Short mmCIF file of C-alpha atoms and ligand atoms in Angstrom, two decimals:
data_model
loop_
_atom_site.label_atom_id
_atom_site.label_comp_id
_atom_site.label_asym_id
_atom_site.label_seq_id
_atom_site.Cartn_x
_atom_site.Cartn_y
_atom_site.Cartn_z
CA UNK B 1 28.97 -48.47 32.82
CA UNK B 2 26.88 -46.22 30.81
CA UNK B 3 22.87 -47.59 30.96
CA UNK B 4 20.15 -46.13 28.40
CA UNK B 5 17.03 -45.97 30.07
CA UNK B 6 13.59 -45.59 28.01
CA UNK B 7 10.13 -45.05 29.74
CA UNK B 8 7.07 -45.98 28.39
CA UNK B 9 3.44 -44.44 29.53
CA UNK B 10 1.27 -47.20 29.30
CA UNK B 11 1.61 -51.14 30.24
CA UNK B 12 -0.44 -52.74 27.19
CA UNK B 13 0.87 -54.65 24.47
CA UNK B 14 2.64 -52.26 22.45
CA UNK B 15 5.22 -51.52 25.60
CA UNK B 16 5.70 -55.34 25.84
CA UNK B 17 6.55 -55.51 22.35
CA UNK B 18 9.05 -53.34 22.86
CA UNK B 19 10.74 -55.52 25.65
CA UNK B 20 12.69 -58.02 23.17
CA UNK B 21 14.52 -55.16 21.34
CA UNK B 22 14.97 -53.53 24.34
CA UNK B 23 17.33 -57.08 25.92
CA UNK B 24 18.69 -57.30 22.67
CA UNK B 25 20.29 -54.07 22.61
CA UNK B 26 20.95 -53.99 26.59
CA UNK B 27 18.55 -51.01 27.17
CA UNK B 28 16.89 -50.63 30.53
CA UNK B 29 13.03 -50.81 29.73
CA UNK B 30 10.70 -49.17 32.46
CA UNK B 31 6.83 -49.12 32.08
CA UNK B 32 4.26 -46.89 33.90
CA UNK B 33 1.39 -49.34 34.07
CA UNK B 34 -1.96 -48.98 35.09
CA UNK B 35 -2.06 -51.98 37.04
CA UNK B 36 -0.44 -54.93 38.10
CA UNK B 37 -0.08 -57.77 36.18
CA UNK B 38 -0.43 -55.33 33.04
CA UNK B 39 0.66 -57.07 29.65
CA UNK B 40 4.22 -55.06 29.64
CA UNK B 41 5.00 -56.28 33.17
CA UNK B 42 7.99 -58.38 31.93
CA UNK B 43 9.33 -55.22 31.77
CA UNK B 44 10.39 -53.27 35.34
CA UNK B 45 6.85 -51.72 36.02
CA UNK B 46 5.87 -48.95 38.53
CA UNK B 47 1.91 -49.05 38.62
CA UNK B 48 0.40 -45.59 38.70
CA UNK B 49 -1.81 -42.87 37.27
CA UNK B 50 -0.92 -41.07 34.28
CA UNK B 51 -3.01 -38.58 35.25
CA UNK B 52 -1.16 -38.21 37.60
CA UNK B 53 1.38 -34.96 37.01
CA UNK B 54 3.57 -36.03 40.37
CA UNK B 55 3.19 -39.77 39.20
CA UNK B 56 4.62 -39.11 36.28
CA UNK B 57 6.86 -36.51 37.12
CA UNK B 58 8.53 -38.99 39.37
CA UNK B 59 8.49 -41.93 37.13
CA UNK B 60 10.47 -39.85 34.56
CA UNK B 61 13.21 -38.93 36.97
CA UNK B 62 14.16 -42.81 36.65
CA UNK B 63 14.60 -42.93 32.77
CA UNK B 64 16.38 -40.85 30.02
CA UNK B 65 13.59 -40.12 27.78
CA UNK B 66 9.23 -40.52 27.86
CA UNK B 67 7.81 -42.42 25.33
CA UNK B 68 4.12 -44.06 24.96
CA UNK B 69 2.20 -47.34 24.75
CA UNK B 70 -0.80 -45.08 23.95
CA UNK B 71 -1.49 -41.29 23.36
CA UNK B 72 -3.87 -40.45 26.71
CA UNK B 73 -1.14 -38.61 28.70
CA UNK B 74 -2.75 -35.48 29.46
CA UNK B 75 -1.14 -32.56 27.23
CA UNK B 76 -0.52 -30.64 30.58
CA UNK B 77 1.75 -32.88 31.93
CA UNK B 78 3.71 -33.70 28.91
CA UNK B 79 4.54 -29.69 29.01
CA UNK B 80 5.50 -29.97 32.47
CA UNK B 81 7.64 -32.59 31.89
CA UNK B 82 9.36 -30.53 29.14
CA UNK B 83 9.52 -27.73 31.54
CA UNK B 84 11.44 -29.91 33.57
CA UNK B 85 13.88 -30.67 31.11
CA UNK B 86 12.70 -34.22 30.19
CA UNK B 87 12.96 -35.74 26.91
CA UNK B 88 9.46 -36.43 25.86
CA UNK B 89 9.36 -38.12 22.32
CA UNK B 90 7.35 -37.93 20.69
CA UNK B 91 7.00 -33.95 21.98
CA UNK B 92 3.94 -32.57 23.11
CA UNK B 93 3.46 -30.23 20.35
CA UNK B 94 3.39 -33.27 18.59
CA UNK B 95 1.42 -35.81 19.91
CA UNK B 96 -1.80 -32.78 20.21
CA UNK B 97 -2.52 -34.01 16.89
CA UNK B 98 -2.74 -37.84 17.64
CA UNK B 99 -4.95 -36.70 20.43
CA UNK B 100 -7.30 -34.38 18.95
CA UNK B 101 -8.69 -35.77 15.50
CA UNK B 102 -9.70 -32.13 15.21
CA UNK B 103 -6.53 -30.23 15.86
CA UNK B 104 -5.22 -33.35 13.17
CA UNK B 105 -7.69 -32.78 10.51
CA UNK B 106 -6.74 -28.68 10.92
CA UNK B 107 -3.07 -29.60 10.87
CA UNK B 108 -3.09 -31.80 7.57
CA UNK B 109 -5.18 -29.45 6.16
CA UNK B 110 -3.01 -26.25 6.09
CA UNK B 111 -0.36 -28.90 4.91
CA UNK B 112 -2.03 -29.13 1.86
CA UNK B 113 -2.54 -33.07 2.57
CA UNK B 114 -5.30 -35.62 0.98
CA UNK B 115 -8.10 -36.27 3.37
CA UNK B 116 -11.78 -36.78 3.40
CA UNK B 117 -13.90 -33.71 3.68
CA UNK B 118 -14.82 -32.89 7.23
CA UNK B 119 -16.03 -29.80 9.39
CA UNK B 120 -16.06 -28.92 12.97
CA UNK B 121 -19.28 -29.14 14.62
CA UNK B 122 -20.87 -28.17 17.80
CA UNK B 123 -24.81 -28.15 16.58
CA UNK B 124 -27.22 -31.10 15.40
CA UNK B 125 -28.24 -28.69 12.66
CA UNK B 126 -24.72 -28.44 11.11
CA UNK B 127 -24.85 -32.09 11.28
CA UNK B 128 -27.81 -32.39 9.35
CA UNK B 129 -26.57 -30.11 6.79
CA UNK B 130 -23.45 -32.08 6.35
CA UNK B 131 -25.69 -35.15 5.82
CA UNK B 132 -27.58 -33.65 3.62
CA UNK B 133 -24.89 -32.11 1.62
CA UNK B 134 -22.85 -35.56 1.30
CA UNK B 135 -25.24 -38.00 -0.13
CA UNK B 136 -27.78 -38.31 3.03
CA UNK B 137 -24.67 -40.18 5.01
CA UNK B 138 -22.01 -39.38 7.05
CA UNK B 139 -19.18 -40.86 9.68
CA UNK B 140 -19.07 -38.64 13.04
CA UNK B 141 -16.52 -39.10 15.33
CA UNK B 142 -15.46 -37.87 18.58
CA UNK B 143 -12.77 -35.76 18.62
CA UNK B 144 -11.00 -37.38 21.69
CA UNK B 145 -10.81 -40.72 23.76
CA UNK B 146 -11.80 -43.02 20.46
CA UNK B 147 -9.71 -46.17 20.33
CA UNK B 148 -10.62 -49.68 18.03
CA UNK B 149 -13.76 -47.74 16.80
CA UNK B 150 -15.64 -46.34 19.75
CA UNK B 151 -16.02 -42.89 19.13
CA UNK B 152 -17.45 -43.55 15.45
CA UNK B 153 -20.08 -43.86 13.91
CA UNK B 154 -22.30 -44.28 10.58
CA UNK B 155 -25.21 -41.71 10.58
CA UNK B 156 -27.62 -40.88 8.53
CA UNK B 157 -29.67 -38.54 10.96
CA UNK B 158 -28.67 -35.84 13.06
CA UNK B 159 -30.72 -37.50 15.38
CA UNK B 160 -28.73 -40.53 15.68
CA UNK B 161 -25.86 -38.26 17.68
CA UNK B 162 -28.57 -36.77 20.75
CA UNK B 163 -26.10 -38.22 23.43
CA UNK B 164 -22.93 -37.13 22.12
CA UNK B 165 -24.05 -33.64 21.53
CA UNK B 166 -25.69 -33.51 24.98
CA UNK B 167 -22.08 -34.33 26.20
CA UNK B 168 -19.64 -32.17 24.12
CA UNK B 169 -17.43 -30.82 27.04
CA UNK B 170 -15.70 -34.84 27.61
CA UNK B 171 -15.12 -34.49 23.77
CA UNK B 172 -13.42 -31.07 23.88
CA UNK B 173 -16.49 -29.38 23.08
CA UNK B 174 -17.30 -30.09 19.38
CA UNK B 175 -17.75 -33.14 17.31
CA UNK B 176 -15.66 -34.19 13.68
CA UNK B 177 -17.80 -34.89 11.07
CA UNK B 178 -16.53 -36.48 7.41
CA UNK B 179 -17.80 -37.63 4.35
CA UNK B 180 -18.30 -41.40 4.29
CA UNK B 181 -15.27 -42.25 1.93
CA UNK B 182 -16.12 -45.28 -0.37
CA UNK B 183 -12.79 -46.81 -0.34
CA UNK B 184 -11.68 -49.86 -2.12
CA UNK B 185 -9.05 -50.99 1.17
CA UNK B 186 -7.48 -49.88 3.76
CA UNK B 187 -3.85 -48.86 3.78
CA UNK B 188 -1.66 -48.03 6.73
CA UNK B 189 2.09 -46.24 5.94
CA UNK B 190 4.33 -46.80 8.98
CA UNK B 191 7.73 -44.46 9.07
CA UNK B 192 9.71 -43.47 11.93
CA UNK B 193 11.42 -40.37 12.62
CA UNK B 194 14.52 -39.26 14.88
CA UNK B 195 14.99 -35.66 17.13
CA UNK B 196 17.64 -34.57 14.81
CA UNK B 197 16.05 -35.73 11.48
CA UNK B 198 16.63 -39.16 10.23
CA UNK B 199 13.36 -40.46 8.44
CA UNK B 200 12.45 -44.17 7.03
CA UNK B 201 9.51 -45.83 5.66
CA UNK B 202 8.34 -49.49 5.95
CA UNK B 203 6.56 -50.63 2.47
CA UNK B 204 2.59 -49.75 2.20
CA UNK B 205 0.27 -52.43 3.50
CA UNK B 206 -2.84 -52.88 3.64
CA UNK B 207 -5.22 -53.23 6.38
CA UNK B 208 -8.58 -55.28 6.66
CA UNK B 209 -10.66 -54.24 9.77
CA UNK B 210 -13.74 -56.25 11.20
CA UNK B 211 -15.89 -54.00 13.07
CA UNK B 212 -14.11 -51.26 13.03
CA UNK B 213 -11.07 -53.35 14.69
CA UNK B 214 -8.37 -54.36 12.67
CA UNK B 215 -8.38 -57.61 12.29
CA UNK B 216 -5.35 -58.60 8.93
CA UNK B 217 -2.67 -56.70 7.82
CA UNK B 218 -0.69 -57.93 4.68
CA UNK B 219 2.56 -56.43 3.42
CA UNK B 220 3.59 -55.18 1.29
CA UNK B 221 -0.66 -53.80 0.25
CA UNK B 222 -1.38 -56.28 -2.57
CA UNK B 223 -0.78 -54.52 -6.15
CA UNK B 224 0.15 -50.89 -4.88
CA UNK B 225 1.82 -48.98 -7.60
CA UNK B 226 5.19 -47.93 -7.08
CA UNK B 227 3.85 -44.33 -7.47
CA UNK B 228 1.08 -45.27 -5.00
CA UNK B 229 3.59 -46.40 -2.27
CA UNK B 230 5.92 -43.23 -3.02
CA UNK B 231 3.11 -40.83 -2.79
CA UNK B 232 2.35 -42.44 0.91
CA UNK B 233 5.75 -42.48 1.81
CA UNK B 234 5.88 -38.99 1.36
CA UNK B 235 2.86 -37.79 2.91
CA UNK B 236 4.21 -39.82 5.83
CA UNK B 237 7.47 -37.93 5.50
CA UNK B 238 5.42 -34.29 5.31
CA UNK B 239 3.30 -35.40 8.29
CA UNK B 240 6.50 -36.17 10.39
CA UNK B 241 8.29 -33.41 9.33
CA UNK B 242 5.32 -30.82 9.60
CA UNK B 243 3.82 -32.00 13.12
CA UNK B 244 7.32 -32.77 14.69
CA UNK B 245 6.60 -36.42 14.88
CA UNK B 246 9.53 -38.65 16.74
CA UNK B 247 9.47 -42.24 17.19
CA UNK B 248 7.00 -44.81 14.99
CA UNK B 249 4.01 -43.18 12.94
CA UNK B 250 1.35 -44.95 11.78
CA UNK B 251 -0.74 -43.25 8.89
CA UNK B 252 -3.96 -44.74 8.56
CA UNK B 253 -5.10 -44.11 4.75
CA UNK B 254 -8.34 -45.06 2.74
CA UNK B 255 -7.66 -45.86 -0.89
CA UNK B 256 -10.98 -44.65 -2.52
CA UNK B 257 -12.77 -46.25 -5.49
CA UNK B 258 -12.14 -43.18 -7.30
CA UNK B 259 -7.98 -43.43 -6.74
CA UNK B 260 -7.58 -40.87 -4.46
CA UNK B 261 -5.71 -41.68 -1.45
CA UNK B 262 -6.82 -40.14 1.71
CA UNK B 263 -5.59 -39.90 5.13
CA UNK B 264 -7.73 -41.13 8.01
CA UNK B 265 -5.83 -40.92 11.25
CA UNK B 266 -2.44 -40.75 13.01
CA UNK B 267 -0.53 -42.73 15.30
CA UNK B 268 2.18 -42.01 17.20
CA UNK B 269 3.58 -44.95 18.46
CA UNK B 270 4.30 -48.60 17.22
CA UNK B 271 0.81 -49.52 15.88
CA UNK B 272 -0.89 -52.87 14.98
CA UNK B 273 -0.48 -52.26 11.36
CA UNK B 274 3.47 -52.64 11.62
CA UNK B 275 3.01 -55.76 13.86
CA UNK B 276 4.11 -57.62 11.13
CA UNK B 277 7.81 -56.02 11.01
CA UNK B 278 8.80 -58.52 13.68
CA UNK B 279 9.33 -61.20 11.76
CA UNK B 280 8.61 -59.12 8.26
CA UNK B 281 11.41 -56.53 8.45
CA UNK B 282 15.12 -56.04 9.02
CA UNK B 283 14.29 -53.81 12.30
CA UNK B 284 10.62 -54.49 13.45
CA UNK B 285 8.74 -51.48 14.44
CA UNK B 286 9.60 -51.83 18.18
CA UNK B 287 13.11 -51.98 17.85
CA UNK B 288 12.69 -48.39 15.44
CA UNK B 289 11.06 -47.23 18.05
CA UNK B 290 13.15 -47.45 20.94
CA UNK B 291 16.18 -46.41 18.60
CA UNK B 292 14.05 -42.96 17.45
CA UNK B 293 13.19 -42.24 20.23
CA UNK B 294 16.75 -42.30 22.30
CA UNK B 295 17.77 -40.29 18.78
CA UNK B 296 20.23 -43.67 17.60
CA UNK B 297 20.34 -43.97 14.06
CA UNK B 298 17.66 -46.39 12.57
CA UNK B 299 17.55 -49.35 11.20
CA UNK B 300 16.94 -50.68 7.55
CA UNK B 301 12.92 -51.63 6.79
CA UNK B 302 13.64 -53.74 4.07
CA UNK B 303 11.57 -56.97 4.29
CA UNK B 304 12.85 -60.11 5.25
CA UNK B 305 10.59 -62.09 2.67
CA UNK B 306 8.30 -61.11 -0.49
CA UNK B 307 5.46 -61.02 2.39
CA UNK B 308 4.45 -60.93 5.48
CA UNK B 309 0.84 -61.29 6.72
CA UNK B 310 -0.36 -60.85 10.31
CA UNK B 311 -3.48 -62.22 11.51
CA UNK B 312 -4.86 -60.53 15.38
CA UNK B 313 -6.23 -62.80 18.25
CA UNK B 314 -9.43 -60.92 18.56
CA UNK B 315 -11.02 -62.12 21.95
CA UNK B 316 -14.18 -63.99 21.21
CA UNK B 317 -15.64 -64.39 25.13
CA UNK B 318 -14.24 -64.14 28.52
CA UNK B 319 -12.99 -68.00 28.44
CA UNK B 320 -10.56 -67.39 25.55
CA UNK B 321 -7.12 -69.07 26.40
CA UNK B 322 -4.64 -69.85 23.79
CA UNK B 323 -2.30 -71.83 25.34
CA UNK B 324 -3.81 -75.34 25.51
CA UNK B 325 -4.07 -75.23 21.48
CA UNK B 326 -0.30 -74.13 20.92
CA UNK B 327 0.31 -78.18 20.59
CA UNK B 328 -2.10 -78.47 17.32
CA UNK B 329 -1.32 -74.38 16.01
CA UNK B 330 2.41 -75.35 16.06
CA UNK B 331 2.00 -78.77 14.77
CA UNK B 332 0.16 -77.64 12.18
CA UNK B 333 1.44 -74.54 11.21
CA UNK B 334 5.53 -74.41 11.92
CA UNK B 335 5.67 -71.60 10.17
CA UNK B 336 3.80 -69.31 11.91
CA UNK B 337 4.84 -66.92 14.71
CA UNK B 338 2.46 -66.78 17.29
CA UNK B 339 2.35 -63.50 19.88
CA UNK B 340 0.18 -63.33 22.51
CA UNK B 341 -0.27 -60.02 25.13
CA UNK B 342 -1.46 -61.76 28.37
CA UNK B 343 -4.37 -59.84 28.72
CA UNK B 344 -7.14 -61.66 30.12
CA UNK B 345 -9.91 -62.32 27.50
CA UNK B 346 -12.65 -60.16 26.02
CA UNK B 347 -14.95 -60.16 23.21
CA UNK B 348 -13.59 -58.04 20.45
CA UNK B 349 -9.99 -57.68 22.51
CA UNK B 350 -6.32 -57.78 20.97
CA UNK B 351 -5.13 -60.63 22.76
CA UNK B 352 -2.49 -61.51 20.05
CA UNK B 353 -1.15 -61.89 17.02
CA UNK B 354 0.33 -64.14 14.33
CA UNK B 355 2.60 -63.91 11.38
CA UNK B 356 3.60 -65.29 8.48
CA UNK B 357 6.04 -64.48 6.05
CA UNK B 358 6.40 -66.50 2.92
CA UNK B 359 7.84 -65.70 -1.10
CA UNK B 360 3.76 -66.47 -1.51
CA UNK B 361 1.12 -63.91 -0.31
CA UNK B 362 -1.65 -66.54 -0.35
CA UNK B 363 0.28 -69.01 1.39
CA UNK B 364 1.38 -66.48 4.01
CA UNK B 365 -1.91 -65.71 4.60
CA UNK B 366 -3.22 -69.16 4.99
CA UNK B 367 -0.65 -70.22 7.39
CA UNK B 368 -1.35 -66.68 9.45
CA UNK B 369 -5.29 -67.32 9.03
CA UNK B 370 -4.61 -71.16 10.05
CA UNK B 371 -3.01 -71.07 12.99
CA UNK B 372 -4.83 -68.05 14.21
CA UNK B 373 -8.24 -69.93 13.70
CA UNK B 374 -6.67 -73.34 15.87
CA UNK B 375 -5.54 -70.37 18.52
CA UNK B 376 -9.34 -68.89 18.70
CA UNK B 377 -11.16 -72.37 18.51
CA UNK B 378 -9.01 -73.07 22.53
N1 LIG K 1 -14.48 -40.96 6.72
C1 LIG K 1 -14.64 -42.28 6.75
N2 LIG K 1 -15.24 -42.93 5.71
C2 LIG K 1 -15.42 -44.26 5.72
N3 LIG K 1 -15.06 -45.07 6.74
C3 LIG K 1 -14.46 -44.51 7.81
C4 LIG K 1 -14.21 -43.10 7.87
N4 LIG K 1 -13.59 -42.83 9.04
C5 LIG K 1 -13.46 -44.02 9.68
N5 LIG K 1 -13.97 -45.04 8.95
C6 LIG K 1 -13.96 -46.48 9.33
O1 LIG K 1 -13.97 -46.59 10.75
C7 LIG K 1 -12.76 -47.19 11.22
C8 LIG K 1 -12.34 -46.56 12.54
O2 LIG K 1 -12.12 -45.16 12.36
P1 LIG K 1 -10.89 -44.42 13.06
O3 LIG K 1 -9.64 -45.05 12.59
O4 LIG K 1 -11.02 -42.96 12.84
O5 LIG K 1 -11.24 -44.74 14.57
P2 LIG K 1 -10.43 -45.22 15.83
O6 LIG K 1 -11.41 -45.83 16.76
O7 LIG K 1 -9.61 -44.11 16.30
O8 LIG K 1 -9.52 -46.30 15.20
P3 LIG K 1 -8.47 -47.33 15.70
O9 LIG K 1 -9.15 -48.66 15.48
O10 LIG K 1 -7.39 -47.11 14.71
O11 LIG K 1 -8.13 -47.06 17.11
C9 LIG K 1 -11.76 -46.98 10.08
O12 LIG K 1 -10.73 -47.91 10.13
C10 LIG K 1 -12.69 -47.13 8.87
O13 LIG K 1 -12.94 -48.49 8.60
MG1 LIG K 2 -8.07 -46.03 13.12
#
């Protein structure tokens, strides 16, 4: 009997995610987790480090093609594993971009694409004259390793950056700076792409972040314009086409006060903002995912209802556990789909998700916002 075989690099949420899609369309899931008792252990998990070229090496000998719970896979061994004649999808000379918001910002630039001014930056004094130059603020960021907003931050003094540009060789040896984009929302433009071509969109949402974490995602984005949601749809389609994206792309956007849209970062991978395509979608972003990336055709991304609104389990202290309040949460709220990631609990960490989907935004969103406030009170 013929057996498909993905494997995914990285055992957080976003591999076990991708185990229900994975049963329902007989695929043999394997995850290379850091630990044990990772959240994708349901599926068939070797622990070891992905830093690891002879880990990985060997953990890619048992599948048919390399995909990602998260984009930290050192570039180096990616190539090897090309070398080797693995499929690696998305492909190295890819996923560069998702690592390096430098090499991205360079990338999107010379494809003519809508982003926030920015420069390259090595010196506090170039920082300073950015600030100056931009209204007397600025957003830095760290080129690599930023995840959930570490690696940015508001300044309004070169000062303010001493210990990052005392360590510039762990950040690839220069900082990104931007202009501080006053944006109206939020707006993420999922899409998914196959080897030999095939591209498809879900609808625009938008995305509400609490400290730099995001926190609600409603879709379709509350009063886009139809010329709004074709315009991201085909910067989407230009990014995943121009970079050699495969698999699920997130597009993070800003929609600024003045109009313009702008791009903020990349994903490559299933990403919180299509969390919602579970219950919101005809093929949920996980199920795309696994069908891009072992090049089957893909699925339709029409909604299943007017909306869909997802609400994340954002840990508030070490005690959080979600389980004792699933009584009340369903009880009161049967129409909400709760998710949780069995991760053990941290201030500030995903440990979950719910949706709601509803022919009413507002009512979507208070069943999401309901049950998810029952979940967090334990
Ligand atoms: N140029 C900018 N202007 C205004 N706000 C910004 C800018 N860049 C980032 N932000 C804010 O900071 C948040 C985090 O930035 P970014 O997405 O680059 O970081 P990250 O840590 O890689 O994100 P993620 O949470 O997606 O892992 C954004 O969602 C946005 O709210
Ligand atoms: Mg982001």
């Amino acid at each position: 009997m013929t057996e498909l075989r993905v494997g995914v690099i990285g055992g957080g949420q976003l591999a076990r995610m991708m185990t229900p899609p994975s049963i329902n369309l007989g695929l043999t899931l394997r995850v290379l987790a850091e630990s044990e008792g990772s959240s994708a252990s349901l599926a068939t998990a070797t622990v070891g480090d992905y830093n690891r070229p002879e880990v990985v090496l060997e953990f890619a000998k048992t599948v048919d093609v390399i995909t990602f719970d998260h984009e930290h896979v050192p570039l180096e061994i990616l190539e090897k594993l090309e070398e080797s004649g693995v499929s690696v999808q998305p492909p190295s000379r890819a996923l560069r971009f998702a690592q390096n918001k430098l090499e991205m910002r360079q990338r999107l630039a010379e494809l003519g694409l809508p982003m926030p001014e920015w420069a390259k930056i090595t010196e506090p004094s170039q920082l300073a004259d950015f600030i100056y130059e931009h209204g007397g603020v600025a957003i830095l960021k760290t080129p690599i390793g930023g995840y959930d907003g570490k690696g940015v931050r508001v300044v309004r003094e070169a000062a303010a950056a001493n210990d990052w540009f005392q360590n510039l060789a762990d950040f690839g040896g220069a900082l990104l700076v931007e202009e501080k984009v006053d944006f109206v929302r939020e707006l993420a433009q999922l899409s998914a792409r196959r080897p030999s071509g095939e591209f498809k969109a879900w609808p625009l949402v938008e995305t509400i972040q609490a400290n730099g974490v995001c926190s609600v995602v409603k879709s379709p984005a509350p009063n886009a314009s139809a010329s709004v949601m074709s315009a991201t749809e085909d910067i989407a389609r230009t990014i995943a086409i121009g970079l050699g994206v495969t698999g699920v792309m997130a597009v993070e956007l800003f929609e600024a006060r003045d109009g313009r849209i702008l791009i903020n970062e990349l994903a490559m991978r299933p990403h919180n903002s299509g969390h919602f395509s579970i219950e919101g979608s005809i093929t949920s972003q996980f199920e795309q995912h696994l069908r891009a990336v072992l090049d089957l055709p893909l699925g339709d991304t029409a909604p299943t209802a007017e909306h869909a609104v997802m609400v994340n389990l954002l840990g508030v202290d070490s005690e959080n556990d979600f389980l004792p309040s699933y009584g009340i949460a369903m009880e009161e709220f049967p129409g909400a789909k709760i998710h949780t990631y069995g991760k053990g609990a941290r201030a500030g960490r995903k440990m979950g998700h719910v949706t709601a989907t509803s022919s009413d935004a507002s009512s979507a969103l208070a069943t999401a916002e309901g049950a998810a406030a029952v979940l967090l009170r334990g």
